[in-house]
XYZ file of C-alpha atoms in Angstrom:
365
model
C 120.300 42.796 42.634
C 119.233 46.454 43.297
C 117.728 48.363 40.165
C 120.069 50.800 38.681
C 118.950 54.200 37.900
C 121.834 54.739 35.538
C 122.050 58.491 35.708
C 124.221 60.197 33.135
C 125.013 63.689 31.807
C 123.118 63.979 28.519
C 124.106 67.293 27.387
C 127.372 68.945 28.932
C 127.581 72.536 30.347
C 128.910 73.738 26.992
C 126.256 72.095 25.001
C 127.834 68.712 23.697
C 125.291 65.503 23.742
C 126.647 62.527 24.983
C 125.482 60.213 22.088
C 127.422 57.238 23.387
C 125.825 57.674 26.978
C 122.320 57.854 25.549
C 122.730 54.737 23.604
C 124.186 52.674 26.580
C 121.177 54.080 28.531
C 118.869 52.773 26.089
C 120.617 49.482 25.861
C 120.899 48.826 29.580
C 117.688 49.684 30.519
C 116.181 47.905 27.732
C 114.192 51.148 27.032
C 114.371 50.390 23.239
C 111.963 47.204 23.849
C 109.067 49.625 25.703
C 107.346 50.668 22.358
C 105.215 53.442 23.721
C 104.783 52.151 27.035
C 106.970 54.828 28.449
C 107.076 58.924 29.459
C 109.638 61.291 29.774
C 109.554 63.566 32.950
C 111.819 66.891 32.930
C 112.399 69.274 35.930
C 112.936 73.008 35.333
C 113.332 75.973 37.706
C 115.842 78.591 39.489
C 119.149 77.289 40.572
C 119.495 75.790 44.354
C 115.538 75.480 44.481
C 115.745 71.498 45.237
C 115.126 70.282 41.682
C 117.542 67.183 42.101
C 116.399 66.516 45.386
C 112.928 66.255 44.510
C 113.633 63.919 41.570
C 115.705 61.792 43.661
C 112.636 61.492 46.164
C 110.228 60.741 43.428
C 112.048 58.581 41.569
C 114.599 57.128 43.815
C 117.414 58.360 41.303
C 121.108 59.538 42.171
C 121.284 63.008 40.644
C 123.758 65.062 42.649
C 122.382 67.621 45.190
C 123.559 70.706 46.614
C 125.550 70.502 49.914
C 124.266 73.201 51.922
C 127.642 73.586 53.599
C 129.097 74.488 49.928
C 126.558 77.695 49.674
C 123.935 77.997 46.944
C 126.193 77.329 44.016
C 125.502 75.679 40.924
C 125.157 71.719 41.250
C 123.481 70.413 38.168
C 125.594 71.429 35.047
C 124.021 70.943 31.652
C 121.183 68.177 31.374
C 121.344 64.795 33.164
C 119.146 61.723 32.622
C 118.238 58.534 34.371
C 115.978 55.754 34.833
C 113.196 56.212 37.473
C 113.172 53.006 39.918
C 109.986 50.966 40.599
C 107.565 52.836 38.522
C 105.512 51.676 35.450
C 105.288 52.808 32.965
C 109.232 53.142 32.406
C 110.011 56.798 33.427
C 112.776 58.879 31.857
C 113.620 61.782 34.295
C 115.651 64.562 32.896
C 117.431 67.089 35.236
C 118.060 70.250 33.690
C 120.283 72.635 35.016
C 118.981 75.288 36.969
C 118.167 78.873 35.239
C 119.425 82.391 36.572
C 122.685 80.977 37.775
C 125.472 83.191 38.942
C 128.024 80.970 37.407
C 126.687 81.465 34.008
C 125.809 85.199 34.518
C 124.202 87.192 31.727
C 125.620 84.663 28.980
C 123.656 82.073 30.375
C 120.154 83.074 28.717
C 120.924 81.161 25.374
C 121.605 77.904 27.116
C 118.569 78.541 29.393
C 116.378 79.114 26.408
C 117.939 75.996 24.350
C 117.332 73.859 27.437
C 113.801 75.007 27.730
C 113.025 74.107 24.381
C 114.505 70.827 24.471
C 112.559 69.910 27.732
C 109.479 71.012 26.323
C 110.048 69.142 22.947
C 111.202 65.933 24.486
C 109.056 65.462 27.771
C 105.632 64.577 28.138
C 105.536 66.221 31.643
C 107.516 69.140 32.780
C 107.838 69.809 36.388
C 108.060 73.426 37.152
C 109.941 73.825 40.552
C 109.484 77.120 42.065
C 109.482 78.961 45.361
C 106.153 79.447 47.211
C 106.902 83.100 48.061
C 107.631 83.738 44.366
C 103.745 83.448 43.621
C 102.383 87.221 42.933
C 105.565 89.015 42.867
C 106.287 90.858 39.524
C 110.025 90.425 39.882
C 110.051 86.641 41.116
C 112.875 84.517 39.863
C 110.412 82.189 38.316
C 108.778 84.565 36.046
C 111.752 84.751 33.742
C 111.517 80.941 33.380
C 108.083 81.033 32.912
C 108.406 83.331 30.062
C 110.980 81.161 28.579
C 108.894 78.227 28.729
C 105.892 79.789 27.130
C 107.702 81.190 24.332
C 109.635 78.042 23.665
C 106.286 76.139 23.498
C 104.740 78.524 20.948
C 107.816 77.956 18.803
C 108.010 73.862 19.579
C 106.217 71.308 17.416
C 104.263 68.819 19.673
C 100.843 67.920 18.373
C 99.666 66.792 21.685
C 99.855 69.092 25.134
C 102.303 68.946 27.478
C 101.543 68.298 31.224
C 103.063 71.333 33.519
C 103.333 70.181 37.182
C 103.945 73.193 39.059
C 105.685 72.108 42.414
C 105.621 74.893 44.854
C 108.412 74.874 47.399
C 108.495 75.744 51.243
C 104.668 76.085 51.598
C 103.665 78.457 54.435
C 100.420 78.759 56.141
C 98.557 79.979 53.058
C 96.186 77.544 51.880
C 96.899 75.542 48.656
C 93.752 76.516 46.998
C 94.625 80.319 47.208
C 98.210 79.525 45.908
C 96.680 77.662 43.050
C 94.397 80.444 42.274
C 97.176 83.320 42.259
C 99.585 81.291 40.413
C 97.023 80.517 37.606
C 96.406 84.292 37.389
C 100.191 84.793 37.284
C 100.653 82.280 34.402
C 97.814 83.550 32.479
C 99.126 87.332 32.535
C 102.535 85.962 31.516
C 100.782 83.690 28.678
C 98.903 86.902 27.490
C 102.005 89.149 27.555
C 104.422 87.179 25.547
C 104.793 87.668 21.802
C 102.753 84.907 20.218
C 103.447 83.583 16.772
C 100.717 84.660 14.328
C 99.100 81.310 14.442
C 98.847 81.622 18.321
C 97.715 85.138 19.053
C 94.470 83.929 20.328
C 95.349 80.463 21.627
C 94.326 79.706 24.987
C 96.958 78.496 27.516
C 95.228 74.891 27.831
C 95.542 74.518 24.297
C 99.416 73.602 24.659
C 99.263 72.794 28.340
C 97.570 70.634 31.096
C 98.296 72.414 34.257
C 98.445 70.827 37.811
C 99.685 72.638 40.705
C 100.787 71.169 44.075
C 102.900 72.530 47.106
C 105.409 71.035 49.622
C 106.677 71.877 52.726
C 110.353 72.657 53.541
C 112.498 69.763 53.131
C 115.266 71.344 55.406
C 112.675 72.382 58.258
C 110.116 69.704 57.853
C 111.905 66.540 56.171
C 109.604 63.711 57.450
C 106.469 65.682 56.004
C 108.232 66.544 52.929
C 109.002 62.858 52.257
C 105.428 61.886 53.017
C 103.986 64.462 50.644
C 106.543 63.306 48.024
C 105.673 59.787 48.213
C 102.046 60.802 47.516
C 102.878 62.710 44.690
C 105.249 59.790 43.250
C 101.682 57.803 42.908
C 100.871 60.329 40.219
C 103.546 58.947 37.963
C 102.312 55.398 38.050
C 100.005 54.514 34.868
C 101.107 58.193 33.772
C 100.398 57.541 30.057
C 96.773 55.824 30.931
C 93.589 58.200 30.240
C 93.503 60.424 33.440
C 97.207 59.912 33.862
C 99.720 63.044 33.708
C 100.509 62.230 30.309
C 97.299 60.557 29.334
C 96.546 63.215 26.782
C 99.578 62.736 24.738
C 98.556 61.804 20.999
C 102.243 61.779 19.435
C 103.620 59.202 21.414
C 106.806 57.926 19.615
C 108.277 54.654 20.226
C 111.199 54.561 22.847
C 113.541 52.687 20.587
C 113.598 56.428 18.514
C 114.176 58.236 21.854
C 117.940 58.559 21.206
C 117.796 59.612 17.864
C 115.060 62.172 18.722
C 116.969 63.636 21.480
C 119.916 64.126 19.185
C 117.731 65.657 16.305
C 116.126 67.771 18.609
C 119.300 69.005 20.196
C 121.282 69.555 17.130
C 118.145 71.661 15.735
C 117.960 73.784 18.797
C 121.692 74.585 18.639
C 121.613 75.533 14.975
C 118.319 77.485 14.897
C 119.126 80.862 16.416
C 115.388 81.954 16.609
C 114.523 78.514 17.768
C 111.773 78.025 15.128
C 111.892 74.111 15.207
C 110.464 71.549 12.446
C 109.055 68.333 13.703
C 111.759 66.062 14.414
C 109.305 63.084 14.830
C 108.938 62.970 10.915
C 112.564 62.662 10.740
C 112.775 59.575 13.193
C 110.002 57.979 11.555
C 111.699 58.178 8.231
C 114.882 57.164 9.631
C 113.553 54.087 11.638
C 111.220 52.890 8.928
C 114.016 53.174 6.271
C 116.243 51.266 8.779
C 113.658 48.500 9.587
C 112.846 47.954 5.926
C 116.424 47.826 4.876
C 116.938 45.122 7.689
C 114.205 43.003 6.526
C 115.470 43.156 2.730
C 118.902 42.044 3.910
C 117.369 39.234 5.813
C 115.136 38.236 2.735
C 118.024 37.931 0.615
C 119.654 35.542 3.026
C 116.554 33.577 3.754
C 117.494 29.947 3.329
C 113.914 28.637 1.917
C 114.215 31.777 -0.397
C 117.646 30.828 -1.757
C 116.779 27.093 -1.732
C 113.921 28.020 -4.179
C 116.017 29.559 -6.517
C 118.508 26.755 -6.573
C 115.755 24.336 -7.374
C 114.294 26.753 -10.192
C 117.596 26.331 -12.095
C 116.834 22.626 -12.481
C 113.235 23.177 -13.803
C 109.802 24.545 -12.822
C 108.936 24.417 -9.185
C 105.583 23.316 -7.825
C 103.343 26.367 -6.632
C 106.381 28.520 -7.097
C 104.537 31.707 -6.909
C 102.268 30.972 -3.750
C 105.379 29.851 -1.805
C 107.469 32.914 -2.826
C 104.542 35.134 -1.990
C 104.241 33.550 1.451
C 107.973 34.119 2.292
C 107.427 37.746 1.253
C 104.478 38.477 3.145
C 106.263 37.120 6.237
C 108.797 39.836 6.036
C 106.448 42.323 5.219
C 104.455 41.382 8.494
C 107.880 41.652 10.376
C 108.194 44.857 9.119
C 104.553 46.075 10.054
C 105.234 44.762 13.604
C 108.598 46.527 13.962
C 107.082 49.784 12.469
C 103.694 49.783 14.009
C 104.312 52.815 16.524
C 105.526 55.052 13.653
C 103.632 57.689 11.749
C 101.200 55.864 9.298
C 102.079 57.661 6.030
C 105.641 57.191 6.594
C 105.349 53.694 7.621
C 103.036 52.671 4.460
C 105.259 54.563 2.179
C 108.557 52.615 3.272
C 106.452 49.396 3.134
C 105.800 49.890 -0.309
C 109.370 50.709 -1.187
C 110.272 47.376 0.579
C 107.765 45.257 -1.262
C 108.784 46.857 -4.720
C 112.413 46.087 -3.823
C 111.885 42.637 -2.636
C 109.970 41.721 -5.890
C 113.031 42.523 -7.725
C 115.383 40.349 -5.599
C 115.904 37.055 -7.529
C 116.074 33.706 -5.201
C-alpha cells in the first residue's frame, strides 16, 4: 500500500485550529511514537510563488496547487499540514497561506503576522520562497514578509536557532554566488532596521538563524531541470536533525507526542496576544505531559494485581519481605514514568516524579 501523506487544513482561513484533524494526523502517522526523531518544516512566501508546488516536489505531499488557467489567485487558505513521504527522520510539512494576497487585502496583515509567528515557533526549518528578481529591490514583495519574520522571531521563544532556507525561484543567468551575496546584504539591512526588543538591540542575525540560500529554475519553462534540482534539494532533508543537518543545531527538541498540544497552545497564545510577546509554551507542554504521565502511572499502580494481592495477604498477618517487595513494585512504575517522560524538560520531569513517588507512598495496597 502506498504511504499516505495525510494532508489536512490545520488552521482555517479565519483562524480556527482543527484539533480533531491534528490528533488524527498524529495517530494515523504514528507521529507520537517518534520521540525527538522528527522535524517540522514550514514554508512562507508571497502568494502565487509556487510554495505548494515546491513542497509537493520536495516531500511528495498533495497540497493544492495553483491552476494557471484560473489566474494568480489565492490557492492555500490558512495553514495546512502533511507528512513527508520517504524521508527519515519523520518530516511534518506545513504550508502557510501566501502573504500579500489580493483576497485578504489590507486586513490580511494580522493573519500574516500570526502565521509567521506560529511557523517560526513550531518549525525547525522555515523555507522562505521568494522570486529571484526581488533581490536588491527596495520595494520587492518579499521585503514585508522578511520584516514580519524577523520581528516575529525577536518576540518568539525558541532557545535554539531556526534554520532559514531561502529558495530563490526562476533563477536567471546571474550566478548563485552573486545572488547569495546580494540577498545576505538585503537580509542584514532588514534585520538592522527592525525595532528590536531591548534584549536584542545588538544581537547579530546568526544568533537567531542559520541561513542557507539556494536557487531553482522556472518550473513552467524548465520543468525537467527544476525537478532535477528539487530532487537534489530533497536530499538535504534526510538526517536533518543530525549534526550538520538543516535542523542539527536545535537544542530544545520537544517529543513528537507533545506536538498537537504545542501547536494548540502556540496558536491560542498567538491569537490572544495582540503584541505577540509570547511566553514559552514548551514549559506548559512539559508540565501537562509529565502530569498526565504521572497520573497514568499512579492509576496503574492502584490496579496492580501484585500490589493488591500483597494488601490482601497483609490482612492475614505479616508478609515476608513486605517492604522490599513494595519498593520493587513502586520502582517499576517510577522507571516507566522516567522512560515516558525522558524527552521533557529535566526540572519539570523531576518535580513530577517526586510528586508521583509521594502520592504512591500514600496508596494502601
